[in-house]
Amino acid sequence: LLQIESASANLKSSYSRIIPDISIDLYQQDFGDGYDNYGFQIGLDIPLWFLFNEQPEIQRAHIQKKNMDAQRRQMRLQLKKDIELSWHGYHESMLNIERYSKIIRPRSAELRNLTIIGYEEGELNLVEFLEAQRTFLNSEENYFEALLQYYTKIIQLEKYLGQEFVLKIDKE
């Protein structure tokens, strides 16, 4: 923003160099009987060579201002893109957490409980029991990985929003 203001000031300064300078001076004169007389002087300074001297400077200032405006637009678009990506990432990770909390984790826990019962009653062998345990642990690992992604996306959003998010997950 300061660079844009600087470029605008530079452009104004370049234009001000082609404007004629007008000066008016008023002063008192003493012709021997006191300072009863007044004199004035009008000066006009016209830059006759402004086309050769100032026009390239004005063009340079225009180009600099356009470049600064383009950089500002580019930064604004990049910021909008980052915010939108953060929001979509947050939304997707929130949906993953909900899916794990409501569907996958309860089913995985139920499968584990049933395999424990089946193993205790002798209906399942040790390999099937251990495979069910591994499935449960993989499900839990995936859930915690989804939580990590969710918290990461929340942190990214908090950076843009300037306020904290509060996570409310059903703990079963």
mmCIF file of C-alpha atoms in Angstrom:
data_model
loop_
_atom_site.group_PDB
_atom_site.id
_atom_site.type_symbol
_atom_site.label_atom_id
_atom_site.label_comp_id
_atom_site.label_asym_id
_atom_site.label_seq_id
_atom_site.Cartn_x
_atom_site.Cartn_y
_atom_site.Cartn_z
ATOM 1 C CA LEU A 1 0.000 0.000 0.000
ATOM 2 C CA LEU A 2 2.837 2.366 0.793
ATOM 3 C CA GLN A 3 4.489 1.561 -2.530
ATOM 4 C CA ILE A 4 1.270 2.460 -4.362
ATOM 5 C CA GLU A 5 1.054 5.747 -2.469
ATOM 6 C CA SER A 6 4.694 6.424 -3.307
ATOM 7 C CA ALA A 7 4.077 5.717 -7.001
ATOM 8 C CA SER A 8 1.035 8.047 -6.969
ATOM 9 C CA ALA A 9 3.059 10.793 -5.310
ATOM 10 C CA ASN A 10 5.841 10.310 -7.851
ATOM 11 C CA LEU A 11 3.302 10.627 -10.682
ATOM 12 C CA LYS A 12 1.858 13.821 -9.185
ATOM 13 C CA SER A 13 5.352 15.196 -8.740
ATOM 14 C CA SER A 14 6.162 14.470 -12.388
ATOM 15 C CA TYR A 15 3.028 16.277 -13.551
ATOM 16 C CA SER A 16 3.751 19.243 -11.280
ATOM 17 C CA ARG A 17 7.048 19.830 -13.082
ATOM 18 C CA ILE A 18 5.239 20.798 -16.307
ATOM 19 C CA ILE A 19 3.040 23.398 -14.610
ATOM 20 C CA PRO A 20 4.393 26.939 -14.913
ATOM 21 C CA ASP A 21 5.712 28.548 -11.741
ATOM 22 C CA ILE A 22 4.126 31.860 -10.898
ATOM 23 C CA SER A 23 5.645 34.095 -8.270
ATOM 24 C CA ILE A 24 4.399 37.409 -6.935
ATOM 25 C CA ASP A 25 6.528 39.528 -4.658
ATOM 26 C CA LEU A 26 5.378 42.635 -2.810
ATOM 27 C CA TYR A 27 7.855 44.768 -0.936
ATOM 28 C CA GLN A 28 8.200 48.225 0.547
ATOM 29 C CA GLN A 29 10.576 50.751 -0.985
ATOM 30 C CA ASP A 30 12.385 53.653 0.518
ATOM 31 C CA PHE A 31 13.090 56.557 -1.876
ATOM 32 C CA GLY A 32 14.493 58.768 0.867
ATOM 33 C CA ASP A 33 11.351 59.808 2.684
ATOM 34 C CA GLY A 34 10.565 56.513 4.446
ATOM 35 C CA TYR A 35 9.039 53.266 3.424
ATOM 36 C CA ASP A 36 5.915 54.820 1.923
ATOM 37 C CA ASN A 37 6.202 53.302 -1.536
ATOM 38 C CA TYR A 38 5.441 49.733 -2.538
ATOM 39 C CA GLY A 39 6.832 47.692 -5.329
ATOM 40 C CA PHE A 40 5.791 44.397 -6.782
ATOM 41 C CA GLN A 41 7.263 41.825 -9.045
ATOM 42 C CA ILE A 42 5.509 39.116 -11.036
ATOM 43 C CA GLY A 43 7.476 36.162 -12.299
ATOM 44 C CA LEU A 44 6.403 33.436 -14.678
ATOM 45 C CA ASP A 45 8.608 30.410 -15.229
ATOM 46 C CA ILE A 46 7.362 28.323 -18.161
ATOM 47 C CA PRO A 47 9.070 24.961 -18.754
ATOM 48 C CA LEU A 48 9.430 25.142 -22.537
ATOM 49 C CA TRP A 49 11.360 21.889 -22.821
ATOM 50 C CA PHE A 50 8.910 19.822 -20.774
ATOM 51 C CA LEU A 51 8.167 17.499 -23.682
ATOM 52 C CA PHE A 52 11.788 16.436 -23.837
ATOM 53 C CA ASN A 53 12.657 16.531 -20.164
ATOM 54 C CA GLU A 54 9.506 15.640 -18.239
ATOM 55 C CA GLN A 55 7.495 13.390 -20.571
ATOM 56 C CA PRO A 56 9.764 10.335 -20.084
ATOM 57 C CA GLU A 57 9.606 10.901 -16.335
ATOM 58 C CA ILE A 58 5.802 11.050 -16.449
ATOM 59 C CA GLN A 59 5.671 7.859 -18.514
ATOM 60 C CA ARG A 60 8.017 6.126 -16.074
ATOM 61 C CA ALA A 61 5.816 7.219 -13.156
ATOM 62 C CA HIS A 62 2.695 5.929 -14.972
ATOM 63 C CA ILE A 63 4.329 2.562 -15.580
ATOM 64 C CA GLN A 64 5.508 2.329 -11.983
ATOM 65 C CA LYS A 65 1.999 3.094 -10.698
ATOM 66 C CA LYS A 66 0.451 0.504 -13.028
ATOM 67 C CA ASN A 67 2.971 -2.094 -11.859
ATOM 68 C CA MET A 68 2.185 -1.375 -8.207
ATOM 69 C CA ASP A 69 -1.565 -1.615 -8.901
ATOM 70 C CA ALA A 70 -1.042 -4.928 -10.702
ATOM 71 C CA GLN A 71 1.030 -6.282 -7.800
ATOM 72 C CA ARG A 72 -1.676 -5.242 -5.364
ATOM 73 C CA ARG A 73 -4.371 -6.977 -7.421
ATOM 74 C CA GLN A 74 -2.172 -10.085 -7.652
ATOM 75 C CA MET A 75 -1.646 -10.133 -3.886
ATOM 76 C CA ARG A 76 -5.379 -9.684 -3.278
ATOM 77 C CA LEU A 77 -6.231 -12.544 -5.658
ATOM 78 C CA GLN A 78 -3.622 -14.800 -4.038
ATOM 79 C CA LEU A 79 -5.037 -13.996 -0.615
ATOM 80 C CA LYS A 80 -8.579 -14.780 -1.794
ATOM 81 C CA LYS A 81 -7.337 -18.044 -3.269
ATOM 82 C CA ASP A 82 -5.559 -19.007 -0.042
ATOM 83 C CA ILE A 83 -8.643 -18.210 2.035
ATOM 84 C CA GLU A 84 -10.898 -20.199 -0.275
ATOM 85 C CA LEU A 85 -8.551 -23.192 -0.253
ATOM 86 C CA SER A 86 -8.339 -23.027 3.534
ATOM 87 C CA TRP A 87 -12.117 -22.911 3.827
ATOM 88 C CA HIS A 88 -12.649 -25.851 1.483
ATOM 89 C CA GLY A 89 -9.929 -27.845 3.250
ATOM 90 C CA TYR A 90 -11.562 -27.084 6.587
ATOM 91 C CA HIS A 91 -14.974 -28.121 5.295
ATOM 92 C CA GLU A 92 -13.673 -31.379 3.809
ATOM 93 C CA SER A 93 -11.737 -32.290 6.934
ATOM 94 C CA MET A 94 -14.792 -31.501 9.054
ATOM 95 C CA LEU A 95 -16.860 -33.879 6.923
ATOM 96 C CA ASN A 96 -14.173 -36.559 7.363
ATOM 97 C CA ILE A 97 -14.247 -36.119 11.141
ATOM 98 C CA GLU A 98 -18.027 -36.380 11.192
ATOM 99 C CA ARG A 99 -17.931 -39.507 9.032
ATOM 100 C CA TYR A 100 -15.352 -41.113 11.309
ATOM 101 C CA SER A 101 -17.211 -40.071 14.474
ATOM 102 C CA LYS A 102 -20.667 -41.154 13.385
ATOM 103 C CA ILE A 103 -20.072 -44.125 11.103
ATOM 104 C CA ILE A 104 -16.585 -45.618 10.933
ATOM 105 C CA ARG A 105 -15.486 -45.489 14.593
ATOM 106 C CA PRO A 106 -18.687 -47.014 16.019
ATOM 107 C CA ARG A 107 -18.649 -49.787 13.410
ATOM 108 C CA SER A 108 -14.963 -50.441 13.966
ATOM 109 C CA ALA A 109 -15.460 -50.616 17.743
ATOM 110 C CA GLU A 110 -18.429 -52.947 17.284
ATOM 111 C CA LEU A 111 -16.373 -55.212 15.017
ATOM 112 C CA ARG A 112 -13.592 -55.301 17.608
ATOM 113 C CA ASN A 113 -16.035 -56.100 20.421
ATOM 114 C CA LEU A 114 -17.659 -58.873 18.388
ATOM 115 C CA THR A 115 -14.302 -60.396 17.496
ATOM 116 C CA ILE A 116 -13.301 -60.355 21.180
ATOM 117 C CA ILE A 117 -16.491 -62.194 22.038
ATOM 118 C CA GLY A 118 -16.004 -64.586 19.106
ATOM 119 C CA TYR A 119 -12.405 -65.294 20.131
ATOM 120 C CA GLU A 120 -13.362 -65.842 23.772
ATOM 121 C CA GLU A 121 -16.062 -68.309 22.731
ATOM 122 C CA GLY A 122 -13.668 -70.122 20.425
ATOM 123 C CA GLU A 123 -15.450 -69.266 17.152
ATOM 124 C CA LEU A 124 -12.464 -67.298 15.791
ATOM 125 C CA ASN A 125 -8.831 -68.267 15.680
ATOM 126 C CA LEU A 126 -5.980 -65.997 16.781
ATOM 127 C CA VAL A 127 -5.150 -64.802 13.249
ATOM 128 C CA GLU A 128 -8.732 -63.581 12.628
ATOM 129 C CA PHE A 129 -8.784 -61.921 16.037
ATOM 130 C CA LEU A 130 -5.483 -60.128 15.385
ATOM 131 C CA GLU A 131 -6.663 -59.066 11.911
ATOM 132 C CA ALA A 132 -9.780 -57.489 13.455
ATOM 133 C CA GLN A 133 -7.590 -55.725 16.014
ATOM 134 C CA ARG A 134 -5.356 -54.384 13.247
ATOM 135 C CA THR A 135 -8.429 -53.137 11.351
ATOM 136 C CA PHE A 136 -9.614 -51.340 14.477
ATOM 137 C CA LEU A 137 -6.204 -49.774 15.109
ATOM 138 C CA ASN A 138 -5.898 -48.681 11.453
ATOM 139 C CA SER A 139 -9.309 -47.066 11.732
ATOM 140 C CA GLU A 140 -8.261 -45.217 14.885
ATOM 141 C CA GLU A 141 -5.008 -44.120 13.256
ATOM 142 C CA ASN A 142 -6.916 -42.772 10.253
ATOM 143 C CA TYR A 143 -9.300 -40.945 12.598
ATOM 144 C CA PHE A 144 -6.431 -39.243 14.427
ATOM 145 C CA GLU A 145 -4.799 -38.362 11.112
ATOM 146 C CA ALA A 146 -8.090 -36.757 10.042
ATOM 147 C CA LEU A 147 -8.145 -34.851 13.348
ATOM 148 C CA LEU A 148 -4.626 -33.596 12.685
ATOM 149 C CA GLN A 149 -5.659 -32.350 9.234
ATOM 150 C CA TYR A 150 -8.765 -30.747 10.716
ATOM 151 C CA TYR A 151 -6.774 -28.846 13.343
ATOM 152 C CA THR A 152 -4.259 -27.778 10.715
ATOM 153 C CA LYS A 153 -7.051 -26.368 8.538
ATOM 154 C CA ILE A 154 -8.548 -24.593 11.555
ATOM 155 C CA ILE A 155 -5.193 -22.958 12.263
ATOM 156 C CA GLN A 156 -5.000 -21.788 8.648
ATOM 157 C CA LEU A 157 -8.495 -20.300 8.871
ATOM 158 C CA GLU A 158 -7.749 -18.625 12.195
ATOM 159 C CA LYS A 159 -4.792 -16.901 10.539
ATOM 160 C CA TYR A 160 -7.143 -15.218 8.057
ATOM 161 C CA LEU A 161 -10.109 -14.618 10.353
ATOM 162 C CA GLY A 162 -8.243 -13.366 13.394
ATOM 163 C CA GLN A 163 -10.393 -15.314 15.840
ATOM 164 C CA GLU A 164 -10.371 -18.781 17.334
ATOM 165 C CA PHE A 165 -12.532 -21.699 16.294
ATOM 166 C CA VAL A 166 -13.998 -23.987 18.885
ATOM 167 C CA LEU A 167 -14.094 -27.679 18.029
ATOM 168 C CA LYS A 168 -17.108 -29.656 19.159
ATOM 169 C CA ILE A 169 -16.836 -33.341 18.372
ATOM 170 C CA ASP A 170 -19.155 -35.951 19.762
ATOM 171 C CA LYS A 171 -17.014 -38.187 21.932
ATOM 172 C CA GLU A 172 -18.471 -41.624 22.232
#
